[in-house]
Tab-separated table of C-alpha atoms in Angstrom:
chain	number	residue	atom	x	y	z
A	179	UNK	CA	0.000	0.000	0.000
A	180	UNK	CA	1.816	3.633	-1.011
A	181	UNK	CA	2.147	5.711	1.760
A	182	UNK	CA	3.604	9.248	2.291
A	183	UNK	CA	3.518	11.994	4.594
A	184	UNK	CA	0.934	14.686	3.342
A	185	UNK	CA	-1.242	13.596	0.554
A	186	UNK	CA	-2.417	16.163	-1.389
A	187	UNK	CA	-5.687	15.944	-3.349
A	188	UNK	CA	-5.357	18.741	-6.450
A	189	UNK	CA	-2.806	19.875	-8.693
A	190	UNK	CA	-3.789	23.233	-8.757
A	191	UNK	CA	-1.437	25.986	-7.914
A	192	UNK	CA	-2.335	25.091	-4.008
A	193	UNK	CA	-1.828	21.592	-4.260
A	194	UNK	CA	1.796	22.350	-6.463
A	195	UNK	CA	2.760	24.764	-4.255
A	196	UNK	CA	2.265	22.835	-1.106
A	197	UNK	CA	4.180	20.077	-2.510
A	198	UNK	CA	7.183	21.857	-3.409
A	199	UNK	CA	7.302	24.318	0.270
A	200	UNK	CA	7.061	20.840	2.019
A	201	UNK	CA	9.794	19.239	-0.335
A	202	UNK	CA	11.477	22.323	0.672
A	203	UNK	CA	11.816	21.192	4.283
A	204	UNK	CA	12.649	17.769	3.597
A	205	UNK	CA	8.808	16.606	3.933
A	206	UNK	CA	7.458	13.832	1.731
A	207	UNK	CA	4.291	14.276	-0.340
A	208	UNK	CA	2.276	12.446	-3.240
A	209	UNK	CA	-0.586	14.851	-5.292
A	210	UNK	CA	-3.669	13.579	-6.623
A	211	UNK	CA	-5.191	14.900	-9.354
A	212	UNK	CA	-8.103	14.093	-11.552
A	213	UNK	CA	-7.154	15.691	-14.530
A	214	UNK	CA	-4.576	15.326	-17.223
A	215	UNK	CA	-1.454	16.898	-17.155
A	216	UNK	CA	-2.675	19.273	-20.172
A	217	UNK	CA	-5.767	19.752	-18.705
A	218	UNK	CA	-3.937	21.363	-16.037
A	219	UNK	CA	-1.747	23.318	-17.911
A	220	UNK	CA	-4.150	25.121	-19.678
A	221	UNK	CA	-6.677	26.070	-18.009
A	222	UNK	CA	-7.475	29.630	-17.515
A	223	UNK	CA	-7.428	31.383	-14.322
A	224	UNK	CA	-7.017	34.413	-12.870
A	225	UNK	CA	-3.219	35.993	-12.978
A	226	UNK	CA	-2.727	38.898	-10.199
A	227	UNK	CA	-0.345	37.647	-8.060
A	228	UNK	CA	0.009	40.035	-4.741
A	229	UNK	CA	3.248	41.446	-3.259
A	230	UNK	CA	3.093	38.215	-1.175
A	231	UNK	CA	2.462	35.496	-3.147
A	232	UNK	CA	5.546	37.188	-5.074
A	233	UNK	CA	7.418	36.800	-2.460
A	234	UNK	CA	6.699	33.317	-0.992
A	235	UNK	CA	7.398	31.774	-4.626
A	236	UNK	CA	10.573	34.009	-5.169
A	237	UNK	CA	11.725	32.577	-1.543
A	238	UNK	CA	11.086	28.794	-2.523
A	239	UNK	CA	12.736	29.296	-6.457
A	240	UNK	CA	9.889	28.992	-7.943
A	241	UNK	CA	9.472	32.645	-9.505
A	242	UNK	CA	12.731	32.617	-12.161
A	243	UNK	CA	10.137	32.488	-15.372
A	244	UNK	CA	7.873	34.701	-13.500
A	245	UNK	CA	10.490	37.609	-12.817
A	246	UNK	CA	11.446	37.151	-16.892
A	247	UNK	CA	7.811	37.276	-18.038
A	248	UNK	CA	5.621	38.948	-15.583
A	249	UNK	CA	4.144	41.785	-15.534
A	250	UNK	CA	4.961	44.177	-12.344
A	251	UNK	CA	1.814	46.463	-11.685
A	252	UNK	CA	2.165	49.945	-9.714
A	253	UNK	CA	-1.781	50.254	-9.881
A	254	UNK	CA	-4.913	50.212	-11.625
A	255	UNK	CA	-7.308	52.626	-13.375
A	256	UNK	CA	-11.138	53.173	-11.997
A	257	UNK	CA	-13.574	54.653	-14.931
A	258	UNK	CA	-16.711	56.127	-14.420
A	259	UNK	CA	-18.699	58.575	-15.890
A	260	UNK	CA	-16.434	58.160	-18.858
A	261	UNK	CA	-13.620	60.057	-16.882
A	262	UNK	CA	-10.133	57.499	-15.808
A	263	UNK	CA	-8.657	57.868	-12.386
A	264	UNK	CA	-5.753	56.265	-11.149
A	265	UNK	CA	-4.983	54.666	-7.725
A	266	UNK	CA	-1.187	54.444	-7.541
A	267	UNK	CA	0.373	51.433	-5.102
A	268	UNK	CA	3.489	52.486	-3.905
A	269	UNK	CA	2.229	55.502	-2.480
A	270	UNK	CA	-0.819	54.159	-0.964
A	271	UNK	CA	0.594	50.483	0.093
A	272	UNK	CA	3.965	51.016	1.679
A	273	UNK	CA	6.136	50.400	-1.861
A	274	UNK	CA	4.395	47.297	-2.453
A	275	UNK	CA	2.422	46.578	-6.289
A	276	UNK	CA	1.135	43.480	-7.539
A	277	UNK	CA	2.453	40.718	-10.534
A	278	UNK	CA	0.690	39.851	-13.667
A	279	UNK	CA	1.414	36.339	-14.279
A	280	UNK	CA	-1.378	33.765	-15.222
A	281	UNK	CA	-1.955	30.843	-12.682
A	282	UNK	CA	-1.996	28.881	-15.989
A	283	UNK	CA	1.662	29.789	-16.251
A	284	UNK	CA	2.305	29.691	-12.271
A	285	UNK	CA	1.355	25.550	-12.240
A	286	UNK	CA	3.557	25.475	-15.376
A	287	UNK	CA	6.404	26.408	-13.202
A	288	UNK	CA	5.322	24.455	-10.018
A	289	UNK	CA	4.990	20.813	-12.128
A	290	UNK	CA	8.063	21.325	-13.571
A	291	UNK	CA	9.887	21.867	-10.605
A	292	UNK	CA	8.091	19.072	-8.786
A	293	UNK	CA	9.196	16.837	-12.031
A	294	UNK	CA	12.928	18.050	-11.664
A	295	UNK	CA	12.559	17.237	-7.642
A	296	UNK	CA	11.337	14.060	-8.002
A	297	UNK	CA	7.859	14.451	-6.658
A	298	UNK	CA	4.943	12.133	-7.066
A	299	UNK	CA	2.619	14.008	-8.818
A	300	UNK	CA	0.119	11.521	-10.295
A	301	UNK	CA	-2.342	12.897	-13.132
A	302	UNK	CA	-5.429	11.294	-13.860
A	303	UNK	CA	-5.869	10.112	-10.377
A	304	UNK	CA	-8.820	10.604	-9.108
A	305	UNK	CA	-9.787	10.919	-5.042
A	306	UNK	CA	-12.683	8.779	-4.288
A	307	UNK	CA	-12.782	9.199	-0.609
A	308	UNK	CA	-10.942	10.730	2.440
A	309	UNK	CA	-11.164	8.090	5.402
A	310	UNK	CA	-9.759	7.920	9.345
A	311	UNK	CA	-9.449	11.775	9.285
A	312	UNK	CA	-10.156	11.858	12.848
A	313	UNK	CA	-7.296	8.823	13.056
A	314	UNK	CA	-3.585	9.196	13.246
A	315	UNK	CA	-3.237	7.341	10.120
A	316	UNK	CA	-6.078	8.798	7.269
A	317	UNK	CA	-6.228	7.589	3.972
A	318	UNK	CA	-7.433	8.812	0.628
A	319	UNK	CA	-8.923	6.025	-1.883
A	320	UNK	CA	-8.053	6.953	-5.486
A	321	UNK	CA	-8.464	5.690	-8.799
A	322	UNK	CA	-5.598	5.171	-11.108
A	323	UNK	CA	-4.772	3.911	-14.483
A	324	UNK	CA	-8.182	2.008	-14.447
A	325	UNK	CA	-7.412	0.784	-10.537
A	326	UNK	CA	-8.563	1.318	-7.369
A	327	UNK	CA	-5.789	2.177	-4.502
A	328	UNK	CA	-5.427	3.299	-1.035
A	329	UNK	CA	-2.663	5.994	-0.049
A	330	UNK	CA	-2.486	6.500	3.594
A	331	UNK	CA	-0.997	9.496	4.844
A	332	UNK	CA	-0.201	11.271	8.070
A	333	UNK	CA	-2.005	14.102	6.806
A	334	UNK	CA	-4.309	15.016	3.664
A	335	UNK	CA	-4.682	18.687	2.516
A	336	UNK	CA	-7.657	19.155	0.128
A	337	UNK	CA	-6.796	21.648	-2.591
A	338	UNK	CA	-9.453	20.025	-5.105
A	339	UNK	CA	-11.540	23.062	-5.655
A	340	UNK	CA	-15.444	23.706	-4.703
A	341	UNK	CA	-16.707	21.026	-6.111
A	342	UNK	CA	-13.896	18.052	-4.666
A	343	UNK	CA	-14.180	15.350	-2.507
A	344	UNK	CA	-12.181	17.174	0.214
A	345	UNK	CA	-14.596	19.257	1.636
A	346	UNK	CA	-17.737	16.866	1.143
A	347	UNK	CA	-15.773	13.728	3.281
A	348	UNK	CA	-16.560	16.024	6.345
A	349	UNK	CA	-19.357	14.149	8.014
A	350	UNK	CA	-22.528	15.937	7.987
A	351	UNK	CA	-22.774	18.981	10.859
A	352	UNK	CA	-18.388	19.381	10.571
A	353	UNK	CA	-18.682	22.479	8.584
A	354	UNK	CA	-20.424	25.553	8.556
A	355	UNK	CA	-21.338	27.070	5.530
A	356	UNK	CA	-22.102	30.362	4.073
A	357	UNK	CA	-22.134	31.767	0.788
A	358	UNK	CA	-24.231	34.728	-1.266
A	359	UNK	CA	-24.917	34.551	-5.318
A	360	UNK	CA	-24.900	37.583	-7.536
A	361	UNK	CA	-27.354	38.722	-9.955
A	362	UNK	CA	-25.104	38.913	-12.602
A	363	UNK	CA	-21.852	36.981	-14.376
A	364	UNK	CA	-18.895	37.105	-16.036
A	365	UNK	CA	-17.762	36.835	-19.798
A	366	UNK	CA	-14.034	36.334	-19.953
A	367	UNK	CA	-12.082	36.598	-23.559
A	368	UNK	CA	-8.812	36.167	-24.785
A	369	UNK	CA	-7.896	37.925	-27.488
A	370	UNK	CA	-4.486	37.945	-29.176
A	371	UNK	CA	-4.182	41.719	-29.265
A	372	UNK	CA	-1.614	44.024	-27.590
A	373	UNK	CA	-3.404	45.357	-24.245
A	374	UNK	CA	-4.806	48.579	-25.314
A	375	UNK	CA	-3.555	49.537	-21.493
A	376	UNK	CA	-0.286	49.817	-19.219
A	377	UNK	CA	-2.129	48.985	-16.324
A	378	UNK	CA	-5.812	47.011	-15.576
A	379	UNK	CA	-9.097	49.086	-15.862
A	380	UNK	CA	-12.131	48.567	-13.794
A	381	UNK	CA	-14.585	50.202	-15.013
A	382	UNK	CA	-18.656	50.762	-13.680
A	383	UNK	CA	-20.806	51.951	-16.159
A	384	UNK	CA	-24.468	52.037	-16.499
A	385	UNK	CA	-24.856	48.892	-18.632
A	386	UNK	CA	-22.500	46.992	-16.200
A	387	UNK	CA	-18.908	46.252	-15.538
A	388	UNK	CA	-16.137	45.848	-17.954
A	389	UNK	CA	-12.653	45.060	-16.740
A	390	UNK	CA	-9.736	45.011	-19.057
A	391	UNK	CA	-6.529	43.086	-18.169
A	392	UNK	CA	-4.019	41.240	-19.888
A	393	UNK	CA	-1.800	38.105	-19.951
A	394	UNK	CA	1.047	38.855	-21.950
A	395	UNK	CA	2.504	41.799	-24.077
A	396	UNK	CA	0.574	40.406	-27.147
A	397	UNK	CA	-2.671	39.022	-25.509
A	398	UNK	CA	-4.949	40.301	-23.753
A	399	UNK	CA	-7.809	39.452	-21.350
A	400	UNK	CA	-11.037	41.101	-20.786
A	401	UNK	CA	-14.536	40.708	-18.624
A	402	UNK	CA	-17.698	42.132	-19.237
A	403	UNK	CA	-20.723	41.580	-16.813
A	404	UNK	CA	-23.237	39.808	-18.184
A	405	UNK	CA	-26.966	38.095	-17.485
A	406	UNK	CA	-26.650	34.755	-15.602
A	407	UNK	CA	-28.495	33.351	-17.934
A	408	UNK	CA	-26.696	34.299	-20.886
A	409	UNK	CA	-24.377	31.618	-22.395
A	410	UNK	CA	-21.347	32.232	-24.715
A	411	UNK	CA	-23.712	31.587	-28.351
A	412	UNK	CA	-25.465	34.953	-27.231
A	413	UNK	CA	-22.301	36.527	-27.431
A	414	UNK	CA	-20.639	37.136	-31.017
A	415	UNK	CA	-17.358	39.152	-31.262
A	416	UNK	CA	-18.915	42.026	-32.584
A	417	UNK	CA	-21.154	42.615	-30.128
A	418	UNK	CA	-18.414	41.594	-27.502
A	419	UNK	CA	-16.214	44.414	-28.705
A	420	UNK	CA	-19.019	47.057	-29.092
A	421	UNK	CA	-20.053	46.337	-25.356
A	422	UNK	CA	-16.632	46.620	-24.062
A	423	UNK	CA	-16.009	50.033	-26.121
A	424	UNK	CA	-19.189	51.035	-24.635
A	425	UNK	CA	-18.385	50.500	-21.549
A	426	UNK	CA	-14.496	51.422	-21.127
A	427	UNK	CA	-15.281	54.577	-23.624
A	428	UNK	CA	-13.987	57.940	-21.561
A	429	UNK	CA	-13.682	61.219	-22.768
A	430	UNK	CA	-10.064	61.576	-23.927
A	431	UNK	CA	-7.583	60.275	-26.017
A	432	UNK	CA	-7.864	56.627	-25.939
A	433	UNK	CA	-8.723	53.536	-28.162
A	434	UNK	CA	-10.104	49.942	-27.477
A	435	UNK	CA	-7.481	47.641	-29.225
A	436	UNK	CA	-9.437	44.641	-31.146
A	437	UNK	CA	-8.152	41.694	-32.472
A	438	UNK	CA	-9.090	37.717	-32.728
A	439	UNK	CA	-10.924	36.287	-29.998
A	440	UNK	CA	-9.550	32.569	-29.015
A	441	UNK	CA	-11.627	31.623	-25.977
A	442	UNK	CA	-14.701	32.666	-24.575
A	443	UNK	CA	-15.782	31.567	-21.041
A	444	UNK	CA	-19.155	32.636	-18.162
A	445	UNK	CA	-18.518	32.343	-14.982
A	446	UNK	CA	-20.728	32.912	-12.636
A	447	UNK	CA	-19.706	34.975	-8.750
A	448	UNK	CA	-20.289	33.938	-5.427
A	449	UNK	CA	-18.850	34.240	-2.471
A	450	UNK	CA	-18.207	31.022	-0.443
A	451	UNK	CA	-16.485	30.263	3.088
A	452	UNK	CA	-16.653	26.958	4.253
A	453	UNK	CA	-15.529	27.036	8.244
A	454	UNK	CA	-13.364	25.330	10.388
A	455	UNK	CA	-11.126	24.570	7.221
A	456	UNK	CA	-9.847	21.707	9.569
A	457	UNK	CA	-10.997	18.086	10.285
A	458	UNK	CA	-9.065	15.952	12.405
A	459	UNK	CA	-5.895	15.444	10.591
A	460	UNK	CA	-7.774	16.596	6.598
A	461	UNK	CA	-7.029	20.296	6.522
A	462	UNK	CA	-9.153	22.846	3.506
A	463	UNK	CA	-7.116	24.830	1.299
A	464	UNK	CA	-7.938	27.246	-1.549
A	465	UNK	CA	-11.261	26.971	-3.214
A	466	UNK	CA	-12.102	23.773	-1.287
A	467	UNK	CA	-12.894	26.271	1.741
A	468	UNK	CA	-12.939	29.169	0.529
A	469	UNK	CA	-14.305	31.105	-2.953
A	470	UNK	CA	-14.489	34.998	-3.719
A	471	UNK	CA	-15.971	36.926	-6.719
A	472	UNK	CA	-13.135	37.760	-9.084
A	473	UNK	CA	-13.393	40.963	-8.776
A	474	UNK	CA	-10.815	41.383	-6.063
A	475	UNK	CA	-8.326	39.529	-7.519
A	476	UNK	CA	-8.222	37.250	-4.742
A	477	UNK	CA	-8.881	33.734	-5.008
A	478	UNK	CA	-5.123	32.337	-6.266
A	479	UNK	CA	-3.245	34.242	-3.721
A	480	UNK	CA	-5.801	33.400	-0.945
A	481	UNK	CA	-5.089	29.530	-1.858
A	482	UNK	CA	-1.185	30.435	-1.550
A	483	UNK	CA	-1.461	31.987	1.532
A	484	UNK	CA	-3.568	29.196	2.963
A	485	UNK	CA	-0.444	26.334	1.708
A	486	UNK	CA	2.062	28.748	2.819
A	487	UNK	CA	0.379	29.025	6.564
A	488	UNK	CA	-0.324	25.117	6.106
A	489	UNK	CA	3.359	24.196	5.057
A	490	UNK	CA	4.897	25.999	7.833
A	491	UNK	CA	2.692	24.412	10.615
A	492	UNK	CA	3.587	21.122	9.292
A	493	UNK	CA	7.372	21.737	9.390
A	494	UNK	CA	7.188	22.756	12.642
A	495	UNK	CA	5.405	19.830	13.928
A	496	UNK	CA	7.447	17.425	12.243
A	497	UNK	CA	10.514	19.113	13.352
A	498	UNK	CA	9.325	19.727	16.767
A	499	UNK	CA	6.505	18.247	17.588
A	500	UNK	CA	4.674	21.433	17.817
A	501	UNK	CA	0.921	21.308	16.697
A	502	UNK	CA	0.271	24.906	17.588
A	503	UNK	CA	0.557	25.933	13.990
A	504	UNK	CA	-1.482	23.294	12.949
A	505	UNK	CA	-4.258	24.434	15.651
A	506	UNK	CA	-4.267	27.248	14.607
A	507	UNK	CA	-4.482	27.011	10.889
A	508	UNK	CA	-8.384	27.355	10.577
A	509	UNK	CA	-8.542	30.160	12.675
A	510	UNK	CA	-5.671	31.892	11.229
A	511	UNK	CA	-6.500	31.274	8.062
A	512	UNK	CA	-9.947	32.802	8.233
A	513	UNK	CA	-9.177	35.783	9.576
A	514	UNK	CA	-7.065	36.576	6.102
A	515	UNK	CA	-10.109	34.966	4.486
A	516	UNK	CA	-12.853	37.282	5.491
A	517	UNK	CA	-10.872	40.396	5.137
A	518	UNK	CA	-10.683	38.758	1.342
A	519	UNK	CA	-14.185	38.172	0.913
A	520	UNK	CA	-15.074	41.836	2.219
A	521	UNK	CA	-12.911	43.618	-0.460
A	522	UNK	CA	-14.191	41.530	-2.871
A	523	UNK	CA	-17.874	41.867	-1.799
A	524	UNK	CA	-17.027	45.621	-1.798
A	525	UNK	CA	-15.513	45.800	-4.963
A	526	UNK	CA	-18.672	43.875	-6.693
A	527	UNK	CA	-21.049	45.469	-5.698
A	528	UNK	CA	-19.379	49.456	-6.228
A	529	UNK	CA	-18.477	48.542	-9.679
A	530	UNK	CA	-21.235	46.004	-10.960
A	531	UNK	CA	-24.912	47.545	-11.970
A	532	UNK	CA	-27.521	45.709	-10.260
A	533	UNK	CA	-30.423	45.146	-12.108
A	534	UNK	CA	-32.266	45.345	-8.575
A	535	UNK	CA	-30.891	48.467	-7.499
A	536	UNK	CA	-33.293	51.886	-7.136
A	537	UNK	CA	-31.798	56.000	-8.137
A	538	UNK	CA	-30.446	56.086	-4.471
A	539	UNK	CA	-28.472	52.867	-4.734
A	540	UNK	CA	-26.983	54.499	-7.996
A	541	UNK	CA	-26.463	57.561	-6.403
A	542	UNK	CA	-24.578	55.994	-3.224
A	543	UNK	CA	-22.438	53.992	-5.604
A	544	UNK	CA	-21.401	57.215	-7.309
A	545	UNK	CA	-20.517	59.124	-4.200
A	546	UNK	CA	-18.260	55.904	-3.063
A	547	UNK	CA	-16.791	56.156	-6.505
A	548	UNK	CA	-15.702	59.873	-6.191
A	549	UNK	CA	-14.518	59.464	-2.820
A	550	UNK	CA	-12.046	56.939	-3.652
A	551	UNK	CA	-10.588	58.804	-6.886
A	552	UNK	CA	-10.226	61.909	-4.380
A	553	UNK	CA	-9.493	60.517	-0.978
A	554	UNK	CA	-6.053	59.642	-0.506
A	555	UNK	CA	-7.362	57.706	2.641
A	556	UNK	CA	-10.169	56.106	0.699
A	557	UNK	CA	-7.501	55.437	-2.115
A	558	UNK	CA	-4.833	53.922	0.615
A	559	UNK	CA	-7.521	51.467	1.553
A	560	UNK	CA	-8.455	50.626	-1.861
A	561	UNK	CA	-4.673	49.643	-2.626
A	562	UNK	CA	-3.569	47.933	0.627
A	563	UNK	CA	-6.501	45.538	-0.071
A	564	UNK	CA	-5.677	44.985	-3.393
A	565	UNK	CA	-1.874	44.319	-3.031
A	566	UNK	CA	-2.711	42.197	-0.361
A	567	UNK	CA	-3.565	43.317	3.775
A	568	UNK	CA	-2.068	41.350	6.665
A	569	UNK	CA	-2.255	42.079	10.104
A	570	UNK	CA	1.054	41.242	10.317
């Protein structure tokens, strides 16, 4: 029967990362992941890395490509009532500015170094249970290669995402739950067109959101809020492009870049917590516990602070024998959590129109607007959420 130390259910950039900090210390570790290899490496995500998650994968050597390729950020742009406004990091954050980098590109890096390692990293492998978490020895049940197996563990760390068997192997009444759904979605493109900005633009506008954003000198990314019931076929490129002009459209000297659209996605926004993100010995990570509206930028570096909290508690205790750490994980990592969730909740609902909403909500949303592009308190707030708050 295999055995390691930490099994790790997910091969996302939680589950990689994990891996490779805990490899780091000497720690054994086998992931599990359901997908293919190339399933995993191209999938889109979300690519705003914050002045910490920069700095935890530049401390483990696992930022080289990044620091060649990425993208450093010293702000973004609000728009509204077709006039641009910038919120500058540095000044308002203590020096510190964010990373564009793609997550796609981010597990890119973190396979590869787990391949060059040595690491068991076993695509295709799908987790069919978590059992004995309340046991000094739990195990995760996996299919592989057309097989059933058992890999026990010391610990397991669920990074499988909302929908994995992580969080749902906590017996009924473990977990409290809470979540909210929003009247409206996203539609993400790629389009393999020079960003038509130096910086990412959120922009509220009477028809809805827009956000432009990039992934690459030559490609960029873009968001427009849509009807949750709308699917990608309602959505030509024409109309696509004519929304987001629309929408981004100020009154000044600047043009909306268009070019060939290669992938078209909806996604829909919720907020999620799922709390204590701790079982026994099966500890949450990432989306498993945890899921904010994209707005905020939030969800990958949320999952990397969770692994980075997690990875560190488990050196401890296997160097020590110290299980503080590990005690405190849930608790710990919650408190980063909510403060997450609220600037993301925030940041929804200032820049998204709701189709609910009544003249004074408009109004209210306005006024916030106009305070933040002339407060430099309001401003400072705005960009030490963004780059990424600790109480630390």
């Amino acid at each position: 029967m295999p055995r390691t130390t930490v099994g790790i259910i997910g091969a996302g950039p939680a589950g990689l990362l994990l891996s490779h900090l805990l490899h780091r210390q000497g720690i054994d570790s086998t992931v599990l992941e359901r997908r293919s290899r190339d399933h995993v490496e191209h999938r889109q995500r979300a690519g705003i890395l914050e002045q910490g998650t920069v700095d935890v994968l530049r401390a483990s050597g696992a930022a080289a490509r990044m620091d060649r390729q990425g993208l450093e950020h010293h702000g973004i742009e609000l728009r509204f009532d077709r006039r641009s406004h910038r919120i500058d990091f540095p000044s308002r954050a203590g020096g510190r500015s964010v990373m564009v980098y793609a997550q796609t590109e981010v597990v890119k890096d973190l396979i590869a170094l787990r391949r060059q390692d040595g690491g068991t990293v076993l695509f295709e492998a799908e987790a069919l249970s978590v059992d004995g978490a309340r046991t000094e020895h739990p195990s995760i049940r996996y299919r592989h290669q057309g097989a059933e197996h058992t890999l026990d563990c010391a610990y397991v760390v669920a990074c499988d995402g909302f929908h994995g068997i992580g969080r749902r192997s906590v017996p009924e009444g473990g977990l409290t739950v809470v979540e909210r759904d929003y009247p409206f979605s996203w539609l993400g493109i790629l389009a393999d067109v020079p960003p038509s900005c130096e910086e990412l633009i959120y922009a509220h506008h009477e028809r809805g959101f827009a956000l432009h954003s990039m992934r690459s000198p030559r490609v960029s990314r873009l968001y427009l809020q849509v009807d949750p019931e709308d699917t990608t076929g309602d959505w030509p490129d024409e109309r696509i492009w004519g929304e987001l002009e629309t929408r981004l459209a100020i009154d000044g000297d600047w043009t909306l870049r268009r070019g060939p659209i290669t992938e078209k996605s909806i996604t829909p926004m919720r907020s999620f917590v799922s709390e204590p993100m701790r079982h026994g010995r099966l500890f949450l990570a990432g989306d498993a516990a945890h899921i904010v509206p994209p707005t905020g930028a939030k969800g990958l570096n949320l999952a990397v602070a969770d692994v980075t909290l997690l990875a560190q508690a488990l050196t401890r205790h296997q160097a020590h024998g110290d299980e503080s750490g590990l005690d405190a994980y849930s608790e710990t990592a919650l408190r980063r959590v909510w403060r997450a969730e609220h600037f993301s909740y925030t940041m929804t609902t200032l820049l998204h129109a709701d189709p609910a909403e009544t003249a004074f909500d408009r109004a209210l949303r306005l006024s916030q607007l106009r305070y933040l592009a002339s407060s430099a308190a309001a401003s400072a707030s705005l960009a030490e959420n963004y780059v990424g708050f600790t109480e630390d």
